Coordinates of C-alpha atoms and ligand atoms in Angstrom, one line a residue:
M1 CA 0.0 0.0 0.0
H2 CA 2.9 2.4 0.7
N3 CA 4.5 1.8 -2.7
A4 CA 1.1 2.4 -4.4
A5 CA 0.8 5.6 -2.5
F6 CA 4.3 6.8 -3.3
D7 CA 3.6 6.1 -7.0
A8 CA 0.3 7.9 -6.9
L9 CA 2.0 11.0 -5.5
A10 CA 5.1 10.6 -7.6
L11 CA 7.3 10.4 -4.5
P12 CA 10.8 9.0 -5.0
Y13 CA 10.5 6.4 -2.2
R14 CA 10.3 2.6 -1.9
Y15 CA 9.0 0.6 1.0
V16 CA 11.0 -2.6 1.6
P17 CA 11.0 -5.3 4.3
F18 CA 14.1 -6.0 6.4
E19 CA 13.9 -9.1 8.6
V20 CA 16.0 -8.1 11.7
P21 CA 16.9 -10.7 14.2
P22 CA 16.5 -9.4 17.8
A23 CA 20.3 -9.6 18.5
S24 CA 20.9 -7.1 15.5
L25 CA 18.1 -4.6 16.4
E26 CA 20.4 -1.9 17.9
R27 CA 22.8 -2.1 14.9
A28 CA 19.9 -2.0 12.5
V29 CA 18.3 1.1 14.1
K30 CA 21.7 2.9 14.2
A31 CA 22.0 2.3 10.5
I32 CA 18.7 4.1 9.7
V33 CA 20.2 7.6 9.5
P34 CA 23.5 6.9 7.8
L35 CA 21.7 4.8 5.2
G36 CA 19.5 7.7 4.3
I37 CA 16.3 5.8 5.2
R38 CA 13.4 8.3 5.6
G39 CA 11.1 6.3 7.8
V40 CA 10.5 2.8 9.2
N41 CA 7.7 0.6 10.4
V42 CA 8.5 -1.7 13.3
T43 CA 6.6 -4.9 13.9
I44 CA 6.7 -8.1 16.0
P45 CA 8.9 -8.7 18.0
H46 CA 10.6 -5.3 18.0
K47 CA 7.8 -2.8 18.9
E48 CA 9.0 -2.4 22.6
A49 CA 12.6 -3.4 22.3
V50 CA 13.3 -0.6 19.8
I51 CA 12.5 2.2 22.3
P52 CA 15.9 2.5 24.0
F53 CA 17.6 3.1 20.6
L54 CA 15.4 6.1 19.6
D55 CA 16.0 9.7 20.4
R56 CA 12.5 10.4 21.6
L57 CA 8.9 9.2 21.5
D58 CA 5.9 11.2 20.7
E59 CA 3.1 11.4 23.3
E60 CA 1.1 8.6 21.7
A61 CA 3.9 6.1 21.6
E62 CA 4.8 7.1 25.2
R63 CA 1.2 6.3 26.3
I64 CA 1.1 3.0 24.5
G65 CA 4.6 2.0 25.5
A66 CA 5.4 0.7 22.0
V67 CA 6.5 2.0 18.6
N68 CA 5.3 0.9 15.2
T69 CA 6.6 3.9 13.2
I70 CA 9.9 5.7 13.2
E71 CA 10.3 9.2 11.7
V72 CA 13.7 10.5 10.8
S73 CA 13.8 14.2 11.5
A74 CA 17.0 16.3 11.2
G75 CA 19.0 13.1 11.8
R76 CA 17.1 12.1 14.9
L77 CA 14.8 9.1 15.4
I78 CA 11.4 9.8 16.7
G79 CA 9.1 6.9 17.7
H80 CA 5.4 7.0 17.0
N81 CA 2.6 4.5 17.3
T82 CA -0.3 4.7 14.8
D83 CA -1.9 1.4 15.7
G84 CA -4.4 2.8 18.2
R85 CA -5.5 5.8 16.1
G86 CA -5.7 3.4 13.1
F87 CA -8.1 1.3 15.1
L88 CA -10.3 4.3 16.1
E89 CA -10.4 5.3 12.5
S90 CA -11.5 1.8 11.5
L91 CA -14.4 2.1 13.9
R92 CA -15.4 5.5 12.6
E93 CA -15.3 4.2 9.0
R94 CA -17.9 1.6 10.1
N95 CA -20.0 4.1 12.0
V96 CA -19.2 2.6 15.4
D97 CA -18.9 5.4 18.0
P98 CA -17.2 4.0 21.1
K99 CA -18.4 6.9 23.2
G100 CA -20.4 5.6 26.2
M101 CA -19.8 2.0 25.3
R102 CA -18.5 -0.8 27.4
V103 CA -15.5 -2.3 25.8
I104 CA -14.7 -6.0 26.1
L105 CA -11.2 -6.8 25.0
L106 CA -10.1 -10.4 24.3
G107 CA -6.3 -10.7 24.6
A108 CA -3.7 -8.5 26.2
G109 CA -0.8 -8.6 23.8
G110 CA 0.9 -5.8 21.8
A111 CA -2.0 -4.9 19.6
A112 CA -4.4 -4.9 22.6
K113 CA -2.1 -2.5 24.4
A114 CA -2.3 0.1 21.5
V115 CA -6.0 -0.3 20.9
A116 CA -6.9 -0.1 24.6
A117 CA -4.7 3.0 25.2
A118 CA -6.5 4.7 22.3
L119 CA -9.9 3.7 23.6
T120 CA -9.1 5.3 27.0
T121 CA -9.2 8.7 25.1
A122 CA -12.6 7.8 23.4
S123 CA -15.0 8.5 26.2
I124 CA -15.9 4.8 26.7
S125 CA -17.8 3.8 29.8
E126 CA -15.8 0.8 30.9
L127 CA -13.0 -1.5 29.8
M128 CA -13.1 -5.2 30.6
I129 CA -10.1 -7.4 29.7
F130 CA -10.0 -11.2 29.2
A131 CA -6.6 -12.8 28.8
R132 CA -5.6 -16.4 29.1
T133 CA -2.4 -15.4 31.0
P134 CA -3.8 -13.5 34.0
A135 CA -0.5 -11.7 34.7
R136 CA -0.6 -10.1 31.3
G137 CA -4.2 -9.1 31.6
E138 CA -3.6 -7.6 35.1
A139 CA -0.5 -5.8 33.9
L140 CA -2.4 -4.3 31.0
A141 CA -5.3 -3.2 33.2
E142 CA -2.9 -1.6 35.7
R143 CA -1.0 0.3 32.9
L144 CA -4.3 1.5 31.5
R145 CA -5.6 2.6 34.9
A146 CA -2.5 4.8 35.2
L147 CA -3.4 6.4 31.8
A148 CA -7.1 6.9 32.7
P149 CA -7.6 6.9 36.5
S150 CA -11.3 7.8 36.3
L151 CA -12.2 5.0 33.9
K152 CA -13.4 1.6 35.2
I153 CA -10.9 -0.9 33.9
V154 CA -10.9 -4.5 35.0
F155 CA -9.2 -7.7 34.3
Q156 CA -12.3 -9.9 34.2
G157 CA -10.8 -13.4 33.8
R158 CA -9.2 -15.9 31.5
D159 CA -12.2 -17.4 29.9
F160 CA -15.1 -15.4 28.5
S161 CA -17.6 -18.1 28.9
A162 CA -16.8 -18.5 32.6
D163 CA -16.9 -14.8 33.5
A164 CA -19.1 -13.2 30.8
P165 CA -20.9 -10.1 31.9
A166 CA -24.5 -10.7 32.8
D167 CA -25.9 -7.4 31.4
R168 CA -25.4 -8.4 27.7
G169 CA -28.0 -5.8 26.5
R170 CA -25.7 -2.9 27.3
P171 CA -24.1 -1.1 24.3
T172 CA -20.9 -3.0 24.0
L173 CA -17.9 -3.1 21.7
L174 CA -16.2 -6.5 21.7
I175 CA -12.7 -6.7 20.3
N176 CA -10.8 -9.8 19.5
S177 CA -7.1 -9.1 19.8
T178 CA -6.1 -12.8 20.0
P179 CA -4.8 -14.6 17.0
L180 CA -7.8 -17.0 17.2
G181 CA -9.4 -16.9 13.7
L182 CA -6.2 -16.7 11.7
K183 CA -6.4 -20.4 11.0
A184 CA -9.5 -22.2 9.8
S185 CA -9.0 -24.8 12.5
D186 CA -8.9 -22.3 15.3
P187 CA -11.7 -22.4 17.9
L188 CA -13.8 -19.3 18.3
P189 CA -12.6 -16.8 20.9
L190 CA -15.9 -17.0 22.6
P191 CA -19.1 -19.1 22.4
L192 CA -21.3 -17.5 19.7
S193 CA -24.4 -17.9 22.0
L194 CA -22.9 -15.2 24.2
L195 CA -22.9 -12.5 21.4
H196 CA -25.6 -10.0 21.3
P197 CA -27.2 -8.4 18.2
G198 CA -26.8 -4.9 19.8
W199 CA -23.1 -5.2 20.0
A200 CA -20.4 -4.0 17.7
V201 CA -17.7 -6.7 17.1
A202 CA -14.2 -5.8 15.9
D203 CA -11.5 -8.4 15.0
L204 CA -7.9 -7.2 14.6
I205 CA -7.2 -10.1 12.3
Y206 CA -7.1 -8.9 8.7
R207 CA -6.6 -12.2 6.9
P208 CA -9.2 -13.7 6.5
Y209 CA -11.1 -10.5 5.8
E210 CA -14.0 -11.7 7.9
T211 CA -13.2 -14.1 10.6
P212 CA -15.7 -16.8 11.7
L213 CA -16.4 -14.5 14.7
L214 CA -17.2 -11.5 12.4
Q215 CA -19.3 -13.7 10.2
A216 CA -21.3 -15.0 13.2
A217 CA -21.7 -11.5 14.6
K218 CA -22.9 -10.2 11.3
A219 CA -25.4 -13.1 10.9
I220 CA -27.2 -12.1 14.2
G221 CA -27.3 -8.4 13.1
A222 CA -24.3 -7.0 15.1
K223 CA -22.1 -4.3 13.5
V224 CA -18.7 -5.7 12.5
V225 CA -15.3 -4.1 12.1
P226 CA -12.7 -6.1 10.2
G227 CA -9.0 -5.7 11.0
L228 CA -8.2 -4.5 7.5
G229 CA -9.4 -1.1 8.4
M230 CA -6.9 -0.8 11.2
L231 CA -4.1 -2.1 9.0
L232 CA -5.0 0.5 6.3
H233 CA -5.4 3.4 8.7
Q234 CA -2.2 2.8 10.8
G235 CA -0.4 2.7 7.4
A236 CA -2.0 5.9 6.2
L237 CA -1.1 7.7 9.4
A238 CA 2.5 6.4 9.1
F239 CA 2.6 7.7 5.5
E240 CA 1.6 11.1 6.7
I241 CA 4.3 11.1 9.4
W242 CA 7.0 10.2 6.9
T243 CA 6.0 12.3 3.9
K244 CA 4.0 15.2 5.5
Q245 CA 1.5 14.7 2.7
S246 CA -2.1 13.6 2.8
P247 CA -2.2 9.8 2.2
P248 CA -4.1 8.7 -0.9
L249 CA -6.4 6.5 1.1
S250 CA -8.4 4.9 -1.8
V251 CA -5.1 4.0 -3.6
M252 CA -3.8 2.5 -0.4
K253 CA -7.0 0.6 0.2
Q254 CA -7.1 -0.8 -3.2
A255 CA -3.5 -2.0 -3.0
V256 CA -3.9 -3.6 0.4
E257 CA -7.1 -5.4 -0.7
A258 CA -5.4 -6.6 -3.8
A259 CA -2.4 -7.8 -1.8
L260 CA -4.5 -9.7 0.7
Ligands
LIG301 P1 0.6 -10.8 20.8 O1 1.4 -9.7 21.4 O2 1.3 -12.2 20.6 O3 -0.7 -11.0 21.7 C1 -1.7 -12.0 21.4 C2 -2.7 -12.1 22.6 O4 -3.6 -13.2 22.3 C3 -2.0 -12.4 23.9 O5 -2.9 -11.9 25.0 C4 -2.1 -14.0 23.9 O6 -2.1 -14.6 25.2 C5 -3.4 -14.2 23.3 N1 -3.5 -15.5 22.7 C6 -2.7 -16.1 21.8 N2 -3.1 -17.3 21.5 C7 -4.3 -17.5 22.1 C8 -5.2 -18.6 22.2 N3 -4.9 -19.7 21.5 N4 -6.2 -18.5 23.0 C9 -6.4 -17.3 23.8 N5 -5.6 -16.3 23.7 C10 -4.5 -16.4 22.9 O7 0.1 -10.5 19.3 P2 -0.4 -9.0 18.8 O8 0.7 -8.3 18.2 O9 -1.2 -8.4 19.9 O10 -1.4 -9.5 17.6 C11 -2.7 -10.0 17.9 C12 -3.5 -10.1 16.7 O11 -3.8 -8.9 16.2 C13 -2.9 -10.9 15.5 O12 -3.9 -11.7 14.9 C14 -2.4 -9.9 14.6 O13 -2.4 -10.3 13.3 C15 -3.5 -8.8 14.8 N6 -2.9 -7.4 14.5 C16 -3.6 -6.7 13.6 C17 -3.2 -5.4 13.3 C18 -4.0 -4.6 12.3 O14 -3.5 -3.6 11.8 N7 -5.2 -5.0 11.9 C19 -2.1 -4.9 13.9 C20 -1.5 -5.6 14.9 C21 -1.9 -6.9 15.2 P3 -0.7 -15.0 25.9 O15 -0.2 -13.7 26.5 O16 -1.1 -15.9 26.9 O17 0.2 -15.6 24.9

């Protein structure tokens, strides 16, 4: 999507992948400026490990505690994180307004951290986290409570079916941030009987385009938000950081849809 966008705006850049082993991360980051690289995306497993090698973080990356985009500015490396805003934008695109909603977050990994930090700025009413590793769920809840002390944020349990909230009729945004749904053989992240037609259901997975969870949610009339929207919008925001130009969103969308 980035190369399609560079071509559309006749910018003389190329977006290329570098697979960097963890032991080489510092040397790779130190090479960014001397190699004349204009900007970088950072992905698994480097989003947190890269932080000590940067000159500074912007406020969003600081809040999230992870970096997915590096900007080179006057020879200095600035860490950004566009995942959370990309997610909020994907909600907006699907007419889901999180304001006043209870958010149920399944999973407490890197993507969950970015999405949840962004949601604490979106006037939600409550955030409930489910994670199979309680220490990770508790740690995420604690980190988020420090960001938003007046918001109710709880680690609810390991298993949604065991600790599902009783008041299912409440306006709720359910987010799957686990990898369950990537493979056809995966179990569902929660029993479908516990979904509610009034909910909005987002899945961060972008391949398949609609996971079995989203298909089931759609079938009962819930609003659904596929992960492709977050992928597109985090990319568009990174494009803007690097080039200071408005991203050609429809070109990027077409390219990412064709690639996937
Ligand atoms: P991660 O850091 O590895 O976190 C994954 C989370 O899911 C952890 O809480 C993990 O629990 C949990 N989990 C893993 N396998 C599970 C299972 N079998 N049952 C229940 N929980 C399980 O990964 P991530 O970076 O957050 O990515 C999560 C998903 O988001 C991936 O599918 C990724 O492709 C997607 N993603 C999408 C975008 C986008 O732009 N749309 C961006 C980033 C990520 P443990 O801590 O116990 O392992």
